[in-house]
Structures are given as structure tokens and as C-alpha cells.
Amino acid sequence: MLAETTRVEPSIPHPERSFILPDRFPFSVHLFGRQTTDGREQDWLKVGGGRKRLGVFLQNECPEVTRVFAPNASQANGVCVGAAPEFFGNTEEIALGLILYDEAFADGVLYLEQNTAFWCPSGGCPVVVLSDGSDVHVTHAGSRSLGVRGDRFGRHVNSVLDLMMDCFDRPEEVWAYIFCGKGPWSFPHDMEHPQWGESNARLIPYVREHFGEACAPTDDNGVPHIAMHEVIGAQLKRRHVDPEHISWDGFDTVTDKSHGEYRWHDQSRSPKRNGVLVVRH
């Protein structure tokens, strides 16, 4: 199980949840949801306010971090880039001595170095961290990023996870962590939908055939859903990752609430985004 902590610091932004991994893993994960310390709804996609608040958090909580890599995952193109400035087209100082690198259209970043971080605004697509205790790779993992897409049936489509797994020599030593995505009953693909029914009717059998029945369960109303953490797990197991090494945080960006308010943004309700921060220690 993941060790979960909640940080509450009135002077700085605080994550909705932070995960401190066992000592053998040199990274931590911080999930920023809808609410901030002052109770206002925060959009972590915004270049101005979201990034400034990220800078304040890192300066106070992780002052050793000097570089943040923030690829643009809006295309869900299944691409990974190296965690190095030359792969990014723009830089921004978000706090004194803290540089954020962006303008790279990619899902993931490979080989996070010590004292660097990965930043991903997300509206319900999970973020996956892979590590063998030495190397750390991180990616946005939307359905299209994973090769689960309605326009490419009948042929194999590479997943961003395949690119990441190609970086490891010993897949049995890899551990995988899945964060901040939709739950298994919150991603419906109604095959009778007036607009998307035809595509869904092809997609659901494709998912079940290639990744397993558990990846596309059917609810009590007969509507299939895509369980993203199951798809991710199936793809990793196909690459010989031990099932016992795959963890999911259990959150659902669609339904999770606290005191009657949604804890997370989700693209089904709003264009605003959560923030997922992975810090390499």
C-alpha cells in the first residue's frame, strides 16, 4: 500500500494528497486538487497563478529542486523526451533559482535526475511513475497515450508505457505507481450513444481482446466503462512487470468528494486541471 500523508501549511499551497514512497524509491508524488489553503478553486493548468503557486510550494517543501520539466501532453501522442533542457522550447523562472521547462509536445519524461521534478496538469488522465529504484520515468497516461483509441483498430498501436519499459534491462525489478485518474466506473463508453456509439462499439471489444475483460467492465445499466488502471496494469504485465509491483492510489477524479465538494477537477465537469508533481530526490 502507498503511504499517504496530508500536508497543511497555511502560508503555502498544500497538496490534496502527498505520497512518500519507501526509502528504496528516490521520489515523492504530490497531487494538487480543486481547493487551495484559502478555499479558492485553483486551476493548475494556468501559466500564471498555477505555476507561481507551484514555485512557492517547491521553494518551501523541496528547496533542493532547481529544474521542473513540464511537457505538454494535450496531444496524447505517446512520446517521451529526456529530462534535459535541450528537449524543451521554453524556460520560465517560477521562483528564485527555480526554472520550469515547457513547450515540448510529449506525454512523458525519461531519466529524471536528482533534484529535478516532473509537472503535469491533468483533468482525469492518470499519471504513471516507473522506477527500478535507480532510474525514474514519468508519464501522462491518457487512453490515446496508451494506444486505446477509436481511430486505430485492427493494428497494434504502441503505448507510451512501451517506450518507458524499453529503458529498463530488468523488468522484474520495475515498480509502477498510478496516480490521480478516473475510477473504473467513471469512464463510460456507451455503445448506444448517439454520437460515439459506433466508435465505442468497436473500441470496447478491442480493449477486451487486447488487454482483458477487467479493462472494460459493464455496469448495472449495461454500459461499458474503461478502467484505466486495469489497462495500465495489463500493459505493464505484458512487459513482465510483477503484478505485486503495480499500485494504484484508488482515487476517482469524477466522484471523489470531501465535505460535499469535489476533491478533484475532471474534464467531464470542467476545463480546469489538477496538478501532479513528481519530485526526484
Short mmCIF file of C-alpha atoms in Angstrom, two decimals, residues 47-262:
data_model
loop_
_atom_site.label_atom_id
_atom_site.label_comp_id
_atom_site.label_asym_id
_atom_site.label_seq_id
_atom_site.Cartn_x
_atom_site.Cartn_y
_atom_site.Cartn_z
CA VAL A 47 0.55 29.54 -16.73
CA GLY A 48 0.44 32.42 -14.25
CA GLY A 49 -1.18 31.55 -10.94
CA GLY A 50 -0.77 27.77 -11.11
CA ARG A 51 2.92 27.89 -11.84
CA LYS A 52 3.63 30.60 -9.30
CA ARG A 53 1.93 28.56 -6.60
CA LEU A 54 3.91 25.51 -7.72
CA GLY A 55 7.08 27.55 -7.31
CA VAL A 56 6.09 28.62 -3.80
CA PHE A 57 5.39 25.01 -2.83
CA LEU A 58 8.71 23.74 -4.16
CA GLN A 59 10.72 26.52 -2.56
CA ASN A 60 9.20 25.73 0.82
CA GLU A 61 8.83 21.95 0.69
CA CYS A 62 11.53 20.86 -1.76
CA PRO A 63 14.12 23.67 -1.84
CA GLU A 64 16.71 21.35 -3.36
CA VAL A 65 14.76 21.22 -6.65
CA THR A 66 16.20 23.57 -9.30
CA ARG A 67 14.52 22.32 -12.50
CA VAL A 68 10.94 21.32 -13.35
CA PHE A 69 10.08 19.59 -16.63
CA ALA A 70 6.53 20.20 -17.83
CA PRO A 71 5.80 18.59 -21.20
CA ASN A 72 2.57 19.50 -22.99
CA ALA A 73 0.51 16.31 -23.02
CA SER A 74 -2.52 17.79 -24.80
CA GLN A 75 -1.87 15.73 -27.94
CA ALA A 76 -1.63 12.43 -26.01
CA ASN A 77 0.89 11.41 -28.65
CA GLY A 78 2.66 8.62 -26.78
CA VAL A 79 6.01 10.44 -26.99
CA CYS A 80 8.63 10.64 -24.24
CA VAL A 81 11.52 13.09 -24.07
CA GLY A 82 14.63 13.16 -21.94
CA ALA A 83 14.70 15.21 -18.73
CA ALA A 84 17.07 17.74 -20.22
CA PRO A 85 16.67 21.40 -21.28
CA GLU A 86 17.51 20.74 -24.95
CA PHE A 87 14.23 18.84 -25.41
CA PHE A 88 12.12 21.83 -24.33
CA GLY A 89 11.46 25.03 -26.26
CA ASN A 90 10.84 27.49 -23.44
CA THR A 91 12.02 28.29 -19.93
CA GLU A 92 10.36 30.22 -17.12
CA GLU A 93 11.67 31.12 -13.69
CA ILE A 94 8.74 30.27 -11.42
CA ALA A 95 10.64 31.08 -8.23
CA LEU A 96 14.10 32.38 -7.41
CA GLY A 97 16.56 29.94 -8.98
CA LEU A 98 13.79 27.50 -9.98
CA ILE A 99 13.40 27.00 -13.73
CA LEU A 100 10.40 25.36 -15.41
CA TYR A 101 10.93 23.91 -18.89
CA ASP A 102 7.94 23.58 -21.23
CA GLU A 103 6.93 23.71 -24.92
CA ALA A 104 7.62 20.06 -25.63
CA PHE A 105 4.67 18.11 -27.03
CA ALA A 106 5.09 14.82 -25.19
CA ASP A 107 3.39 12.64 -22.62
CA GLY A 108 6.39 11.58 -20.60
CA VAL A 109 9.85 12.42 -19.34
CA LEU A 110 12.64 9.85 -19.07
CA TYR A 111 15.50 9.69 -16.58
CA LEU A 112 14.55 12.31 -14.02
CA GLU A 113 17.76 13.36 -12.31
CA GLN A 114 18.23 14.11 -8.62
CA ASN A 115 16.79 17.46 -7.53
CA THR A 116 14.53 17.78 -10.58
CA ALA A 117 10.76 17.36 -10.92
CA PHE A 118 8.01 16.47 -13.40
CA TRP A 119 4.86 18.62 -13.54
CA CYS A 120 1.64 17.56 -15.26
CA PRO A 121 -1.73 19.39 -15.18
CA SER A 122 -4.37 16.69 -15.63
CA GLY A 123 -8.13 16.57 -15.87
CA GLY A 124 -8.69 12.88 -15.14
CA CYS A 125 -5.98 11.12 -17.13
CA PRO A 126 -3.71 9.19 -14.77
CA VAL A 127 0.00 9.80 -14.30
CA VAL A 128 2.29 6.76 -14.11
CA VAL A 129 5.69 6.60 -12.41
CA LEU A 130 8.03 3.71 -13.19
CA SER A 131 11.20 3.04 -11.23
CA ASP A 132 13.62 0.22 -10.57
CA GLY A 133 15.00 2.05 -7.53
CA SER A 134 17.55 3.87 -9.65
CA ASP A 135 16.01 5.32 -12.79
CA VAL A 136 12.72 7.24 -12.65
CA HIS A 137 10.44 7.72 -15.67
CA VAL A 138 7.10 9.57 -15.51
CA THR A 139 4.25 9.98 -17.98
CA HIS A 140 0.77 11.31 -18.54
CA ALA A 141 -1.24 8.19 -19.45
CA GLY A 142 -4.47 9.09 -21.21
CA SER A 143 -6.28 6.44 -23.20
CA ARG A 144 -4.80 7.62 -26.51
CA SER A 145 -1.34 7.72 -24.94
CA LEU A 146 -1.81 4.03 -24.15
CA GLY A 147 -2.87 3.11 -27.69
CA VAL A 148 -6.54 2.84 -26.70
CA ARG A 149 -8.13 4.96 -29.39
CA GLY A 150 -11.07 4.65 -31.70
CA ASP A 151 -9.28 5.56 -34.93
CA ARG A 152 -6.72 2.74 -34.98
CA PHE A 153 -8.46 -0.60 -34.94
CA GLY A 154 -7.08 -3.72 -36.48
CA ARG A 155 -3.40 -2.97 -35.91
CA HIS A 156 -1.11 -2.70 -32.93
CA VAL A 157 -0.53 0.80 -31.57
CA ASN A 158 2.44 1.38 -29.30
CA SER A 159 1.76 2.63 -25.82
CA VAL A 160 3.82 5.29 -24.06
CA LEU A 161 4.42 2.61 -21.43
CA ASP A 162 6.26 0.50 -24.02
CA LEU A 163 8.70 3.37 -24.59
CA MET A 164 9.29 3.66 -20.87
CA MET A 165 9.72 -0.07 -20.35
CA ASP A 166 12.27 -0.20 -23.17
CA CYS A 167 14.54 1.81 -20.87
CA PHE A 168 14.79 -0.99 -18.29
CA ASP A 169 17.05 -4.02 -18.65
CA ARG A 170 15.33 -5.99 -15.87
CA PRO A 171 11.54 -5.50 -15.99
CA GLU A 172 11.05 -7.78 -12.99
CA GLU A 173 12.71 -5.08 -10.85
CA VAL A 174 10.37 -2.31 -12.03
CA TRP A 175 7.71 -0.87 -9.73
CA ALA A 176 4.77 1.11 -11.10
CA TYR A 177 2.58 3.71 -9.40
CA ILE A 178 -0.65 5.09 -10.89
CA PHE A 179 -1.98 8.45 -9.68
CA CYS A 180 -4.94 10.82 -9.99
CA GLY A 181 -7.16 9.31 -12.70
CA LYS A 182 -10.76 8.38 -13.29
CA GLY A 183 -12.10 5.38 -11.39
CA PRO A 184 -13.13 2.13 -13.09
CA TRP A 185 -16.83 3.10 -13.13
CA SER A 186 -16.35 6.71 -14.24
CA PHE A 187 -15.23 6.41 -17.86
CA PRO A 188 -18.38 5.23 -19.70
CA HIS A 189 -18.31 4.19 -23.36
CA ASP A 190 -21.98 3.71 -24.18
CA MET A 191 -22.31 1.70 -27.38
CA GLU A 192 -25.76 3.28 -27.90
CA HIS A 193 -24.50 6.85 -27.60
CA PRO A 194 -25.97 8.96 -30.43
CA GLN A 195 -22.57 10.45 -31.36
CA TRP A 196 -19.95 7.99 -30.17
CA GLY A 197 -21.87 4.71 -30.12
CA GLU A 198 -20.42 3.32 -33.34
CA SER A 199 -16.84 4.07 -32.29
CA ASN A 200 -17.46 2.71 -28.78
CA ALA A 201 -18.93 -0.48 -30.24
CA ARG A 202 -15.58 -1.11 -31.93
CA LEU A 203 -13.43 0.15 -29.10
CA ILE A 204 -14.82 -1.95 -26.24
CA PRO A 205 -14.27 -5.35 -27.92
CA TYR A 206 -10.81 -4.16 -28.95
CA VAL A 207 -9.92 -3.28 -25.35
CA ARG A 208 -11.23 -6.58 -24.01
CA GLU A 209 -9.40 -8.61 -26.64
CA HIS A 210 -6.04 -6.88 -26.28
CA PHE A 211 -5.97 -6.03 -22.58
CA GLY A 212 -8.51 -8.27 -20.85
CA GLU A 213 -12.15 -8.29 -19.74
CA ALA A 214 -11.37 -6.44 -16.50
CA CYS A 215 -10.27 -3.42 -18.53
CA ALA A 216 -13.79 -2.79 -19.86
CA PRO A 217 -16.36 -3.80 -17.21
CA THR A 218 -20.10 -3.33 -17.74
CA ASP A 219 -22.20 -1.51 -15.14
CA ASP A 220 -25.68 -2.46 -13.91
CA ASN A 221 -27.25 -0.45 -16.74
CA GLY A 222 -25.36 -2.38 -19.39
CA VAL A 223 -22.96 0.47 -20.17
CA PRO A 224 -19.27 -0.50 -20.62
CA HIS A 225 -16.56 1.55 -18.92
CA ILE A 226 -12.83 1.66 -19.50
CA ALA A 227 -10.89 1.03 -16.28
CA MET A 228 -7.69 2.94 -16.90
CA HIS A 229 -5.68 1.48 -14.02
CA GLU A 230 -6.54 -2.01 -15.31
CA VAL A 231 -5.40 -1.12 -18.83
CA ILE A 232 -2.14 0.26 -17.44
CA GLY A 233 -1.65 -2.85 -15.31
CA ALA A 234 -2.35 -5.16 -18.25
CA GLN A 235 0.18 -3.38 -20.43
CA LEU A 236 2.84 -3.47 -17.74
CA LYS A 237 2.26 -7.15 -17.00
CA ARG A 238 2.60 -7.82 -20.72
CA ARG A 239 6.08 -6.30 -20.36
CA HIS A 240 6.84 -8.69 -17.47
CA VAL A 241 6.32 -6.29 -14.56
CA ASP A 242 5.39 -8.25 -11.43
CA PRO A 243 1.66 -7.68 -10.64
CA GLU A 244 2.64 -7.22 -6.99
CA HIS A 245 4.75 -4.24 -8.07
CA ILE A 246 1.82 -2.28 -9.55
CA SER A 247 -0.02 0.17 -7.25
CA TRP A 248 -2.98 2.47 -7.85
CA ASP A 249 -3.89 5.31 -5.48
CA GLY A 250 -7.61 4.42 -5.65
CA PHE A 251 -8.73 7.98 -6.34
CA ASP A 252 -11.52 8.85 -8.77
CA THR A 253 -11.37 12.36 -10.19
CA VAL A 254 -15.02 12.09 -11.24
CA THR A 255 -16.70 11.10 -7.97
CA ASP A 256 -14.37 11.72 -5.01
CA LYS A 257 -15.75 14.31 -2.59
CA SER A 258 -14.76 15.85 0.73
CA HIS A 259 -17.35 17.64 2.88
CA GLY A 260 -19.76 17.54 -0.04
CA GLU A 261 -17.35 19.18 -2.50
CA TYR A 262 -15.46 17.52 -5.33
#
